[in-house]
XYZ file of C-alpha atoms in Angstrom:
786
model
C 112.570 -36.633 56.882
C 114.650 -38.595 54.372
C 117.283 -39.732 56.857
C 115.594 -41.277 59.779
C 115.492 -44.477 61.876
C 113.103 -47.102 60.755
C 111.641 -47.270 64.130
C 109.446 -44.259 63.392
C 107.497 -46.381 60.902
C 106.361 -43.412 58.657
C 106.152 -45.655 55.666
C 105.641 -49.330 54.963
C 104.097 -52.045 52.610
C 102.414 -55.254 52.718
C 103.590 -58.578 50.968
C 102.722 -62.196 50.925
C 105.718 -63.339 49.145
C 109.139 -63.795 50.323
C 111.705 -60.924 50.088
C 112.914 -60.214 46.556
C 115.567 -57.532 45.852
C 113.052 -55.668 43.359
C 111.053 -54.850 46.210
C 113.695 -53.783 48.567
C 111.785 -50.387 48.622
C 113.510 -48.703 51.479
C 110.407 -47.947 53.623
C 110.358 -48.296 57.362
C 108.259 -51.386 58.011
C 107.015 -54.362 56.161
C 103.643 -56.226 57.051
C 104.300 -59.834 56.204
C 100.979 -61.165 55.109
C 99.283 -64.528 56.075
C 99.866 -66.943 59.008
C 100.810 -70.127 57.137
C 103.658 -72.357 57.616
C 106.212 -69.876 55.842
C 105.450 -66.943 57.877
C 108.110 -67.171 60.466
C 110.817 -67.301 57.685
C 109.445 -64.502 55.858
C 109.359 -62.487 59.031
C 113.115 -63.270 59.371
C 113.919 -62.449 55.773
C 112.441 -58.911 56.081
C 113.949 -58.412 59.670
C 117.367 -59.433 58.346
C 116.974 -56.546 55.528
C 116.739 -53.959 58.173
C 112.988 -53.506 58.202
C 110.749 -53.156 61.270
C 108.274 -56.201 60.696
C 104.652 -56.364 61.507
C 102.081 -59.032 60.329
C 98.835 -58.691 58.488
C 96.031 -61.180 57.895
C 92.323 -60.939 57.238
C 89.902 -60.904 59.889
C 86.825 -61.679 57.655
C 88.478 -64.230 55.131
C 91.830 -66.169 54.681
C 93.364 -69.438 54.163
C 91.368 -70.880 57.020
C 90.547 -74.327 55.565
C 91.530 -76.238 58.831
C 88.938 -74.188 60.685
C 86.231 -74.749 58.005
C 86.643 -78.345 57.516
C 86.848 -79.315 61.220
C 90.563 -80.054 61.571
C 90.905 -77.436 64.143
C 88.355 -78.429 66.667
C 86.630 -81.580 65.195
C 83.553 -79.549 64.002
C 82.864 -78.243 60.518
C 82.212 -74.361 60.440
C 80.932 -73.830 56.838
C 77.697 -72.787 58.345
C 79.730 -69.637 59.336
C 80.237 -68.484 55.808
C 78.306 -65.240 54.906
C 75.355 -66.574 52.661
C 72.882 -64.661 50.497
C 69.060 -64.983 50.509
C 69.420 -67.645 47.754
C 71.549 -69.905 49.946
C 74.829 -68.892 48.011
C 77.948 -68.515 50.050
C 79.773 -65.212 49.505
C 83.347 -66.108 48.608
C 86.712 -64.297 48.362
C 88.172 -67.362 46.442
C 88.114 -71.251 46.366
C 87.364 -72.497 49.888
C 87.836 -68.913 51.119
C 84.372 -67.564 52.459
C 83.603 -64.231 53.970
C 82.965 -65.425 57.567
C 80.327 -64.686 60.086
C 82.741 -63.768 63.036
C 81.627 -65.979 65.672
C 83.177 -66.390 69.130
C 84.632 -69.809 67.930
C 86.252 -68.239 64.808
C 87.719 -65.199 66.985
C 89.256 -67.665 69.178
C 90.744 -69.841 66.397
C 92.383 -66.756 64.887
C 93.753 -65.744 68.167
C 95.466 -69.153 68.622
C 96.791 -69.112 64.940
C 98.054 -65.454 65.544
C 100.020 -66.362 68.559
C 102.679 -67.837 66.185
C 103.330 -64.405 64.764
C 103.816 -63.034 68.143
C 106.241 -65.936 69.000
C 108.090 -64.823 65.796
C 108.701 -61.487 67.326
C 106.550 -59.049 65.124
C 105.973 -55.541 66.469
C 102.455 -55.340 65.524
C 99.476 -57.192 63.987
C 97.063 -56.007 61.417
C 93.639 -57.339 61.117
C 92.369 -56.264 57.858
C 88.972 -55.544 56.191
C 86.384 -56.624 58.762
C 83.703 -56.905 55.997
C 80.090 -58.306 56.171
C 78.211 -57.921 52.905
C 74.913 -56.272 52.882
C 73.368 -59.190 50.855
C 74.473 -61.546 53.480
C 72.834 -62.442 56.829
C 71.089 -65.608 55.849
C 73.497 -68.232 57.220
C 72.658 -70.439 60.136
C 75.448 -68.963 62.198
C 74.040 -65.357 61.663
C 70.514 -66.508 62.621
C 71.937 -67.838 65.973
C 73.803 -64.426 66.388
C 70.629 -62.518 65.634
C 68.678 -64.513 68.168
C 71.247 -64.104 70.890
C 71.587 -60.348 70.339
C 68.039 -59.116 69.777
C 66.479 -62.017 71.949
C 64.141 -62.672 69.233
C 64.017 -65.148 66.264
C 65.767 -64.058 63.036
C 63.575 -62.870 60.150
C 64.801 -62.256 56.645
C 66.362 -58.960 56.181
C 64.615 -58.437 52.745
C 61.043 -58.435 54.400
C 61.118 -55.254 56.251
C 63.058 -51.939 57.201
C 63.294 -52.846 60.910
C 64.784 -56.377 60.157
C 67.203 -55.159 57.463
C 68.391 -52.331 59.590
C 68.771 -54.461 62.632
C 70.665 -57.056 60.676
C 72.906 -54.641 59.102
C 73.737 -52.925 62.419
C 74.455 -56.481 63.951
C 76.988 -57.263 61.047
C 79.121 -54.273 62.100
C 78.622 -55.162 65.907
C 80.004 -58.840 65.484
C 83.267 -57.470 63.847
C 83.680 -55.027 66.617
C 83.436 -57.948 69.148
C 85.715 -60.189 67.124
C 88.346 -57.337 66.986
C 87.903 -56.702 70.539
C 88.429 -60.240 71.564
C 91.214 -61.165 69.307
C 93.197 -57.788 69.865
C 93.008 -57.944 73.633
C 93.757 -61.710 73.951
C 96.941 -61.275 71.753
C 98.081 -58.086 73.730
C 97.921 -60.012 76.926
C 99.627 -62.919 75.515
C 102.569 -60.933 74.260
C 102.823 -59.071 77.517
C 102.569 -62.081 79.697
C 104.930 -64.440 77.849
C 107.614 -61.928 76.433
C 106.810 -58.745 78.327
C 106.439 -57.069 75.128
C 103.829 -54.378 74.294
C 102.135 -55.724 70.958
C 100.283 -53.067 68.676
C 97.127 -54.137 66.699
C 95.826 -52.142 63.836
C 92.815 -52.464 61.484
C 93.364 -51.763 57.777
C 90.137 -51.016 56.465
C 88.191 -49.375 53.523
C 86.837 -45.873 54.096
C 83.184 -45.413 55.484
C 82.475 -43.737 52.193
C 83.571 -46.771 50.221
C 81.998 -49.274 52.237
C 78.767 -47.440 52.287
C 78.993 -47.111 48.377
C 79.774 -50.910 47.950
C 77.342 -51.850 50.554
C 79.703 -53.643 53.056
C 78.908 -53.467 56.812
C 81.994 -52.745 59.077
C 82.677 -51.063 62.309
C 84.465 -47.983 60.959
C 83.845 -45.198 63.530
C 83.019 -47.994 65.994
C 86.780 -48.914 65.922
C 87.179 -45.792 68.121
C 85.462 -47.422 70.844
C 87.746 -50.612 70.958
C 90.563 -49.787 73.492
C 92.909 -52.583 72.288
C 93.061 -51.147 68.893
C 96.023 -48.729 68.089
C 95.048 -47.306 64.754
C 94.198 -48.012 61.356
C 95.360 -48.080 57.605
C 93.094 -46.140 55.332
C 92.701 -48.572 52.295
C 91.954 -46.085 49.613
C 93.205 -46.650 46.140
C 92.365 -46.538 42.449
C 90.116 -49.601 42.837
C 88.022 -47.906 45.489
C 88.094 -44.372 44.089
C 87.252 -44.959 40.501
C 83.922 -46.202 41.551
C 81.582 -44.444 39.386
C 79.219 -41.543 40.974
C 76.826 -39.019 39.204
C 77.383 -35.313 39.003
C 75.434 -33.022 36.837
C 73.509 -36.053 35.268
C 76.679 -37.757 34.180
C 77.775 -41.077 35.497
C 81.462 -41.716 35.284
C 84.753 -42.322 37.337
C 86.043 -39.354 39.507
C 89.031 -40.675 40.989
C 90.585 -37.635 42.545
C 87.412 -36.319 44.094
C 86.243 -39.628 45.499
C 89.770 -40.239 46.818
C 89.952 -36.886 48.452
C 86.539 -37.368 50.284
C 87.632 -41.088 51.149
C 90.977 -39.920 52.852
C 88.917 -37.176 54.451
C 86.581 -39.314 56.349
C 89.286 -41.798 57.233
C 91.284 -39.408 59.242
C 88.371 -38.966 61.520
C 88.774 -42.309 62.883
C 92.035 -41.262 64.842
C 91.580 -37.493 65.108
C 91.945 -36.635 68.813
C 92.731 -40.187 69.803
C 96.523 -40.224 69.739
C 96.198 -43.423 67.409
C 98.078 -44.078 64.192
C 96.862 -43.779 60.789
C 98.542 -44.657 57.475
C 97.236 -43.514 54.262
C 97.490 -46.321 51.482
C 98.441 -45.665 47.791
C 98.459 -48.482 45.265
C 100.605 -47.910 41.998
C 98.211 -50.521 40.239
C 95.007 -52.015 41.542
C 93.272 -55.250 42.037
C 91.896 -55.294 38.444
C 94.720 -56.420 36.300
C 93.020 -55.511 33.157
C 94.285 -51.880 32.692
C 97.495 -50.774 31.201
C 100.387 -48.933 32.829
C 99.297 -45.430 31.735
C 95.891 -46.054 33.416
C 97.489 -47.191 36.606
C 99.967 -44.299 36.730
C 97.426 -41.533 36.116
C 94.936 -42.938 38.856
C 97.588 -43.534 41.199
C 98.950 -39.941 41.015
C 95.448 -38.753 41.532
C 95.112 -40.799 44.796
C 98.704 -39.649 46.059
C 97.715 -36.008 45.349
C 94.221 -36.245 47.095
C 95.815 -37.940 50.178
C 98.391 -35.215 50.424
C 95.724 -32.435 50.449
C 94.910 -33.777 54.211
C 97.986 -32.523 56.166
C 97.042 -34.006 59.517
C 98.379 -37.303 58.190
C 101.876 -37.875 57.374
C 102.361 -41.646 57.466
C 101.676 -43.889 54.533
C 101.526 -47.599 53.279
C 103.401 -46.821 50.079
C 102.265 -50.015 48.273
C 100.244 -53.184 48.826
C 101.708 -56.394 47.080
C 104.874 -54.814 45.493
C 105.680 -57.980 43.912
C 102.710 -57.654 41.628
C 103.826 -54.037 40.890
C 107.528 -54.705 40.125
C 107.448 -58.232 38.821
C 104.347 -58.664 36.685
C 103.365 -57.634 33.237
C 99.985 -55.845 32.489
C 97.298 -56.059 31.177
C 96.248 -59.474 32.237
C 92.801 -61.049 31.044
C 90.944 -61.633 34.164
C 89.454 -64.914 32.955
C 92.599 -66.574 31.855
C 94.820 -64.926 34.171
C 97.390 -64.703 31.515
C 98.969 -61.485 30.203
C 97.308 -59.974 27.129
C 98.945 -59.331 23.784
C 101.354 -56.474 24.460
C 101.506 -56.638 28.038
C 104.804 -55.381 29.400
C 106.455 -55.120 32.745
C 106.736 -51.622 34.814
C 108.253 -48.952 32.647
C 111.517 -47.639 34.085
C 110.509 -44.180 34.470
C 107.423 -45.324 36.516
C 109.586 -47.771 38.571
C 111.865 -44.712 39.443
C 109.051 -42.349 40.099
C 107.436 -44.910 42.563
C 110.747 -45.440 44.442
C 111.177 -41.745 44.577
C 107.660 -41.230 46.046
C 108.354 -44.029 48.606
C 111.203 -41.719 49.974
C 109.264 -38.412 49.725
C 106.351 -39.782 51.499
C 108.481 -40.128 54.574
C 109.080 -36.369 54.664
C 105.617 -35.001 54.828
C 105.600 -33.793 58.527
C 105.657 -30.028 57.990
C 103.577 -27.558 60.067
C 102.855 -25.011 57.379
C 99.371 -25.531 55.669
C 97.610 -22.936 53.787
C 94.183 -24.564 53.190
C 91.412 -24.425 55.640
C 88.901 -27.111 56.447
C 86.133 -25.121 54.292
C 83.085 -27.021 55.007
C 82.178 -30.305 57.010
C 79.875 -32.770 55.462
C 78.643 -35.144 58.090
C 78.471 -38.969 57.695
C 77.753 -41.764 60.194
C 78.165 -45.648 60.260
C 74.411 -45.542 60.415
C 74.520 -44.768 56.762
C 75.847 -48.384 56.013
C 72.776 -49.806 57.741
C 70.151 -48.288 55.266
C 71.756 -48.752 52.008
C 69.215 -51.354 50.595
C 65.376 -51.331 50.873
C 63.324 -54.251 51.597
C 61.492 -55.931 48.756
C 58.554 -53.807 47.234
C 59.784 -50.477 48.740
C 59.527 -49.218 45.147
C 58.240 -50.456 41.791
C 60.699 -51.869 39.151
C 62.461 -49.081 37.290
C 64.872 -48.786 34.505
C 67.824 -48.016 36.889
C 69.834 -50.910 38.289
C 73.480 -52.037 38.795
C 73.403 -53.315 35.182
C 72.352 -49.861 33.923
C 75.298 -48.305 35.986
C 77.839 -50.674 34.232
C 76.394 -50.109 30.767
C 76.882 -46.328 31.343
C 80.472 -46.972 32.303
C 81.356 -49.117 29.396
C 79.483 -47.380 26.930
C 79.881 -50.128 24.095
C 77.867 -50.176 20.988
C 75.464 -52.838 22.773
C 75.164 -50.435 25.779
C 74.243 -47.548 23.447
C 71.625 -49.712 21.464
C 70.033 -50.507 24.788
C 70.094 -47.061 25.909
C 68.183 -45.825 22.697
C 65.716 -48.696 23.107
C 65.162 -47.646 26.637
C 64.636 -43.886 25.777
C 62.187 -44.929 22.933
C 64.542 -43.588 20.288
C 66.511 -45.253 17.348
C 69.014 -42.337 16.806
C 69.764 -39.184 18.698
C 67.419 -36.476 17.913
C 70.015 -34.209 16.212
C 71.410 -37.113 14.176
C 74.797 -36.672 15.834
C 76.420 -39.616 17.907
C 75.584 -39.666 21.414
C 78.580 -39.611 23.742
C 78.347 -41.406 26.992
C 77.864 -37.970 28.811
C 74.906 -36.978 26.551
C 73.310 -40.262 27.012
C 73.667 -40.141 30.826
C 72.234 -36.716 30.985
C 69.424 -37.778 28.903
C 68.844 -40.637 30.935
C 68.613 -38.762 34.302
C 66.523 -36.181 32.739
C 63.972 -38.394 31.535
C 63.467 -39.866 35.067
C 64.293 -37.283 37.575
C 60.842 -36.788 38.603
C 59.919 -40.625 39.017
C 59.831 -41.311 42.791
C 60.406 -45.093 42.190
C 63.523 -44.419 39.983
C 64.796 -41.996 42.595
C 64.477 -44.806 45.301
C 66.314 -47.300 42.968
C 68.959 -44.533 42.276
C 69.420 -43.856 45.911
C 70.050 -47.586 46.814
C 72.454 -47.937 44.057
C 76.222 -48.067 44.035
C 76.331 -44.454 42.943
C 75.570 -43.489 46.487
C 74.037 -40.281 45.323
C 72.567 -39.072 48.626
C 76.425 -38.256 49.763
C 77.944 -37.158 46.291
C 74.895 -34.943 45.611
C 75.941 -32.916 48.666
C 79.767 -33.057 48.051
C 80.540 -32.966 44.302
C 78.624 -29.838 43.391
C 80.870 -27.915 46.060
C 84.056 -29.860 45.713
C 84.175 -29.405 41.967
C 83.941 -25.586 42.316
C 86.965 -25.581 44.695
C 85.469 -25.438 48.029
C 87.687 -27.624 50.517
C 85.372 -30.271 51.884
C 85.818 -32.480 54.863
C 83.762 -35.530 55.738
C 83.029 -35.370 59.553
C 82.014 -38.425 61.627
C 78.546 -37.656 63.258
C 78.947 -40.404 65.813
C 82.058 -38.780 67.343
C 80.003 -35.880 68.714
C 79.056 -38.322 71.616
C 82.567 -39.587 72.017
C 84.773 -36.303 72.033
C 83.647 -33.163 73.864
C 84.451 -30.246 71.489
C 84.794 -32.538 68.352
C 83.250 -29.798 66.265
C 85.358 -26.864 67.697
C 87.499 -26.654 64.579
C 84.303 -26.134 62.227
C 82.286 -23.184 61.640
C 79.947 -24.761 58.931
C 78.498 -28.096 58.429
C 76.147 -29.788 55.960
C 73.747 -32.462 57.467
C 71.092 -34.616 55.909
C 69.110 -37.384 57.653
C 68.070 -38.709 54.303
C 70.953 -41.124 54.223
C 72.112 -41.570 57.837
C 70.507 -41.619 61.119
C 71.450 -40.296 64.562
C 71.747 -43.420 66.910
C 70.623 -41.438 69.967
C 68.823 -38.145 70.546
C 71.693 -36.551 72.455
C 73.444 -36.166 68.947
C 70.868 -33.754 67.947
C 71.470 -32.139 71.412
C 75.081 -31.855 70.644
C 74.484 -30.215 67.219
C 71.928 -27.736 68.565
C 74.639 -26.581 71.173
C 77.280 -26.231 68.531
C 74.927 -24.027 66.452
C 73.852 -21.984 69.476
C 77.589 -21.420 70.059
C 78.015 -19.591 66.734
C 78.052 -22.497 64.122
C 76.352 -22.537 60.808
C 74.359 -25.827 59.962
C 73.068 -26.339 56.304
C 70.203 -28.922 56.510
C 68.939 -30.684 53.525
C 66.286 -33.128 53.466
C 62.479 -33.766 52.635
C 61.741 -36.635 55.012
C 61.215 -39.079 52.061
C 63.778 -41.696 53.223
C 61.767 -44.898 53.759
C 64.155 -45.694 57.015
C 62.515 -42.830 58.910
C 59.603 -45.253 59.516
C 61.818 -48.111 60.856
C 61.435 -48.546 64.749
C 63.778 -46.088 66.309
C 63.894 -43.567 69.304
C 62.254 -40.644 67.501
C 59.098 -42.443 66.423
C 58.455 -44.737 69.372
C 55.755 -42.544 70.722
C 53.538 -43.459 67.906
C 53.093 -46.907 69.332
C 53.412 -45.983 72.881
C 51.735 -42.772 73.978
C 53.782 -42.731 77.268
C 56.543 -41.728 75.116
C 57.147 -38.335 74.002
C 59.028 -39.253 70.984
C 56.346 -39.167 67.972
C 58.416 -37.543 65.334
C 58.230 -38.590 61.708
C 62.035 -38.325 61.322
C 65.031 -37.452 63.526
C 65.310 -34.085 61.711
C 62.032 -32.841 63.441
C 63.409 -33.618 66.870
C 66.560 -31.661 65.638
C 64.456 -28.608 64.468
C 62.612 -28.611 67.986
C 66.049 -28.532 69.682
C 67.096 -25.755 67.719
C 63.918 -23.848 68.186
C 62.967 -23.339 64.740
C 59.409 -22.477 63.546
C 57.478 -25.334 61.881
C 55.310 -25.220 58.724
C 51.687 -25.990 59.171
C 50.429 -29.444 58.799
C 51.584 -32.757 59.986
C 55.363 -32.223 59.402
C 57.308 -30.485 61.799
C 59.891 -29.312 59.361
C 60.471 -25.696 58.588
C 60.029 -24.006 55.211
C 63.115 -23.322 53.170
C 64.968 -20.423 54.630
C 67.533 -19.077 56.955
C 66.970 -18.964 60.811
C 68.847 -17.900 63.797
C 69.564 -20.297 66.689
C 71.184 -18.670 69.463
C 74.290 -17.095 68.304
C 74.326 -19.398 65.093
C 72.411 -19.907 61.972
C 70.413 -22.702 60.251
C 69.737 -22.779 56.585
C 66.992 -25.450 55.507
C 66.468 -26.656 52.161
C 63.585 -29.332 51.713
C 65.098 -31.635 49.264
C 66.488 -35.105 48.544
C 70.320 -34.853 48.350
C 70.381 -37.296 45.330
C 68.345 -34.678 43.261
C 71.478 -32.598 43.077
C 73.123 -35.367 41.117
C 70.496 -35.240 38.215
C 71.307 -32.253 36.287
C 73.601 -29.152 35.942
C 70.700 -26.967 37.000
C 70.044 -28.999 40.164
C 73.748 -29.067 41.125
C 73.906 -25.204 40.286
C 70.738 -24.583 42.837
C 72.332 -26.411 45.605
C 75.599 -24.640 45.072
C 74.200 -21.207 44.891
C 72.275 -21.965 48.073
C 75.413 -22.639 49.917
C 77.460 -19.808 48.386
C 74.630 -17.242 49.035
C 74.644 -18.071 52.923
C 78.390 -18.035 52.841
C 78.514 -14.585 51.491
C 75.858 -13.339 53.915
C 78.301 -14.490 56.841
C 81.150 -12.521 54.984
C 82.890 -15.759 53.863
C 83.395 -15.226 50.269
C 83.696 -18.271 47.873
C 85.194 -17.525 44.597
C 84.554 -20.402 42.151
C 87.716 -22.072 41.051
C 88.652 -25.501 39.485
C 91.442 -26.406 41.639
C 92.617 -27.292 45.026
C 95.957 -26.257 46.186
C 97.878 -26.609 49.492
C 101.375 -25.955 50.780
C 103.026 -28.511 53.350
C 106.418 -27.102 54.025
C 108.576 -27.062 50.992
C 105.947 -29.121 49.031
C 103.149 -27.615 46.863
C 100.257 -29.981 46.256
C 97.774 -29.103 43.467
C 95.094 -30.579 41.340
C 92.854 -28.965 38.700
C 89.429 -30.611 38.276
C 87.411 -31.376 35.190
C 83.701 -30.642 35.060
C 84.217 -27.316 37.043
C 83.715 -23.706 36.630
C 86.113 -23.370 33.487
C 88.780 -25.076 31.474
C 91.465 -22.586 32.607
C 94.722 -24.049 33.429
C 96.484 -23.451 36.849
C 99.960 -21.881 36.276
C 102.440 -22.272 38.971
C 105.610 -20.134 38.642
C 108.846 -20.358 40.587
C 111.913 -22.508 41.087
C 110.684 -26.000 41.671
C 111.712 -29.838 41.482
C 108.967 -31.832 40.057
C 108.523 -34.849 42.380
C 106.073 -36.471 39.801
C 109.171 -37.003 37.571
C 111.582 -39.833 37.975
C 114.639 -37.598 38.384
C 112.935 -34.598 40.206
C 113.223 -32.329 37.127
C 114.001 -28.759 37.607
C 111.400 -26.287 36.262
C 110.537 -22.571 36.624
C 106.740 -23.045 35.562
C 104.107 -25.748 35.918
C 100.939 -25.700 33.830
C 98.005 -27.829 35.121
C 95.126 -28.526 33.020
C 91.906 -30.086 34.024
C 92.463 -33.659 35.227
C 96.021 -32.837 36.052
C 97.887 -32.725 39.413
C 101.208 -32.143 40.703
C 103.677 -32.443 43.664
C 106.346 -29.647 43.645
C 109.459 -29.194 45.878
C 109.769 -25.343 46.097
C 113.366 -24.581 45.806
C 113.040 -21.202 47.369
C 111.777 -22.591 50.432
C 114.211 -22.318 53.436
C 112.388 -23.390 56.610
C 115.220 -21.821 58.595
C 114.676 -18.506 60.611
C 117.652 -17.013 58.763
C 116.173 -17.782 55.509
C 119.284 -19.774 54.439
C 119.502 -23.180 52.874
C 121.001 -26.356 54.681
C 123.839 -27.790 52.936
C 123.146 -31.541 51.963
C 119.487 -30.960 52.229
C 117.750 -33.632 50.114
C 115.332 -32.440 47.525
C 114.316 -35.868 46.347
C 115.595 -39.680 46.381
C 114.617 -42.970 44.881
C 117.085 -44.763 47.184
C 116.964 -44.921 51.102
C 119.535 -42.559 52.275
C 121.351 -43.652 55.546
C 123.767 -40.687 55.781
C 124.886 -37.556 53.902
C 128.242 -35.985 54.800
C 129.104 -32.609 52.893
C 132.481 -32.667 54.447
C 133.730 -36.183 54.250
C 137.057 -35.240 53.260
C 138.930 -31.993 52.404
C 137.367 -31.828 48.824
C 134.669 -34.268 48.754
C 131.161 -35.354 50.089
C 129.626 -38.681 50.745
C 126.245 -40.338 50.545
C 125.583 -43.851 51.999
C 122.310 -45.207 50.369
C 120.593 -48.196 49.080
C 117.950 -48.830 46.074
C 116.025 -51.753 44.806
C 117.194 -53.902 42.297
C 117.164 -52.892 38.637
C 115.769 -49.460 38.994
C 117.342 -46.186 37.599
C 118.142 -44.448 41.146
C 118.310 -40.679 41.587
C 119.162 -38.332 44.390
C 118.982 -34.604 44.179
C 120.839 -32.681 46.849
C 121.243 -28.893 47.650
C 125.001 -28.226 48.064
C 126.988 -25.033 48.719
C 129.681 -26.306 46.299
C 129.433 -27.831 42.801
C 130.377 -31.510 42.508
C 132.106 -32.257 39.328
C 132.851 -35.974 39.607
C 131.620 -39.184 41.474
C 132.717 -42.596 42.061
C 130.459 -45.236 43.979
C 131.193 -48.876 45.501
C 128.674 -51.343 47.052
C 128.922 -53.151 50.268
C 131.007 -55.810 48.738
C 133.516 -53.530 47.274
C 131.980 -53.639 43.597
C 132.118 -50.761 41.520
C 128.667 -49.070 40.710
C 128.457 -46.984 37.628
C 127.302 -43.388 38.801
C 126.756 -40.061 37.391
C 126.418 -36.424 38.560
C 124.951 -33.246 37.072
C 125.283 -29.898 38.784
C 122.770 -27.232 38.303
C 124.375 -23.941 39.006
C 121.085 -21.910 39.133
C 119.455 -23.958 41.951
C 122.676 -25.165 43.633
C 121.405 -28.857 43.448
C 123.453 -31.747 42.260
C 121.731 -34.876 40.787
C 123.320 -38.246 41.657
C 122.181 -41.191 39.430
C 123.049 -44.859 39.470
C 121.515 -48.274 38.994
C 120.049 -49.899 42.186
C 121.243 -53.411 43.118
C 119.595 -53.894 46.503
C 122.993 -53.394 48.205
C 124.459 -50.610 50.517
C 126.130 -48.139 48.252
C 128.809 -45.369 49.125
C 128.738 -42.571 46.652
C 131.714 -40.091 46.896
C 131.473 -36.846 45.159
C 134.288 -34.387 44.409
C 134.072 -30.633 44.732
C 135.603 -28.522 41.975
């Protein structure tokens, strides 16, 4: 709802700098960032402006030099910096290392954060519990390894067992730190102030952390009782990470964001905890222009809105860098490039409009089902890199990935050299897509190349299972495998799931028992895997019988145990996997495809083979899947849609009706919206009533780029009144449905100053568009009826 109490905390932002009138965005809460000396004053400033105030700081990094250099407790703590195998510290900035979260560090943070509790913040956010995959070599981590596993540390790059165990421990250490800090602060707030403090964890998605190879608790956060929820840190910077579809390596911001937001909501589903989806109008890389930022921002917003179970949002991290800096900025010099400019006025108005619209997303009506679930697990984080000598050197590495993304003349030349060619075979210039397809075609049957590809940042084992389906209009939802043990009936909302143990592992055998029970009850399980993942050979519950014959578990991989629980026939030979086919199990069905999921990324033919396999089984179950190039959803009066590139066709999606276009600065009125591939929309359907009598409510707000405190359609005999506030130096708009036309308008601010305002009446829709220039002051607008 547009008019509401800020205590509902539907929308918020984070900011490290003091309050400024340009960032008076009218959301519900502000997360003051950092626990330095200026923190209490910044808390006071935002509270004075009417915001609910939280605090945010890093749990893995921050301005913690007093701890590092021994000023805190008399002992230097640089040995707690995350460190790679060459002894190089992993840094976030100068004197800001990523930390091994020791007991001492957790206790230090607890003491420092008590000042925030003393300042009266309502909640504390401990962001980004991150331990890098290439870390794990510091003295502090070696100590933690010895204490946890009761054995001396071994270099993670030397064996599957040590790498998996080290990676798992990294996530466990952050679970311990979050548990210790959150519980201590909650006790402190209750004992000293009789106040219940809330603690949240802003974190990247499991998909992104797996893609970027960063260990973090993710699903493990559910097991920490003193955590009240999360912020899904999904934005252009995470979602533009390149992946491979049909042999083409490129950014796919919308599709990746859709999958990222999807797995994040699983961290709170069924828990009663809070979740805010984050959007960023720019991103951490300052070297893009405003058009790039705008296009990708709207892709992430659209992707998030296609998950209707979440209706709360972080509207912007760091608004100062959005509204008060010019872009692009050279990353090396940190100075604006030639031609850099400040935020365009229409984009500023659009952003402020979305800041208000996102507070109006709690609507029960949704017309898109869950489609198909694709299982993920925290264990996928632990096997993202293979030990040394797992595969021979290949042409694929992270440098190759970057070359294909940039596709400069130098990159093209090195490609031709790699392929043994000097010019394209047909004499025509190679596009980046042509080169990428040729590259993957050349190496698609090379097992060493496949292993290098699997451990790359493209994360093909997951995207191979998802993009061929999502791109053709099948709604997908990532599902947290680990939650099967946490919540009875967790899978009750699903009829069909896709699973592969080639990129994740069940931590315990009872997960397979839960899956078998779900299938027996009528579910359909699509299993994809060929048993080729090296981590099947790591020491684990499914293979310990090979070393100890007293144990029955002597399976080659956890899928064999699952097949046994499902009662499937096994093919002849040492493997206990069934042949490709469809099998009955109880009242349910199991479809098996013996393949590596990453192989479906390699070519259009491979993607089509997998897609057809899924579609054929859906048809057999009477669930028709008509290929389409778009996703569309209704949330109350709002229609959200995106048309995807690289899909079944280039046909546009045409939406007809009476709409207000929310992705325009003034909520433009239209009767037709044409979406071409790569385009998206958020429309307010003006024919929507929401009332049982089908009528419309006088004074219903359609869109607003100002915070509206009240709207009175009968303020006086012949007038109406709006009390609102908009950030300084933006063109603000409020579109309202009214039963009578407004022909003139006046406006004054809280100090009695005149504010230039205008109104435009549209007789067809019965809406009035009020406009004025924001000044970060309360404004009263009076409209007079004709």
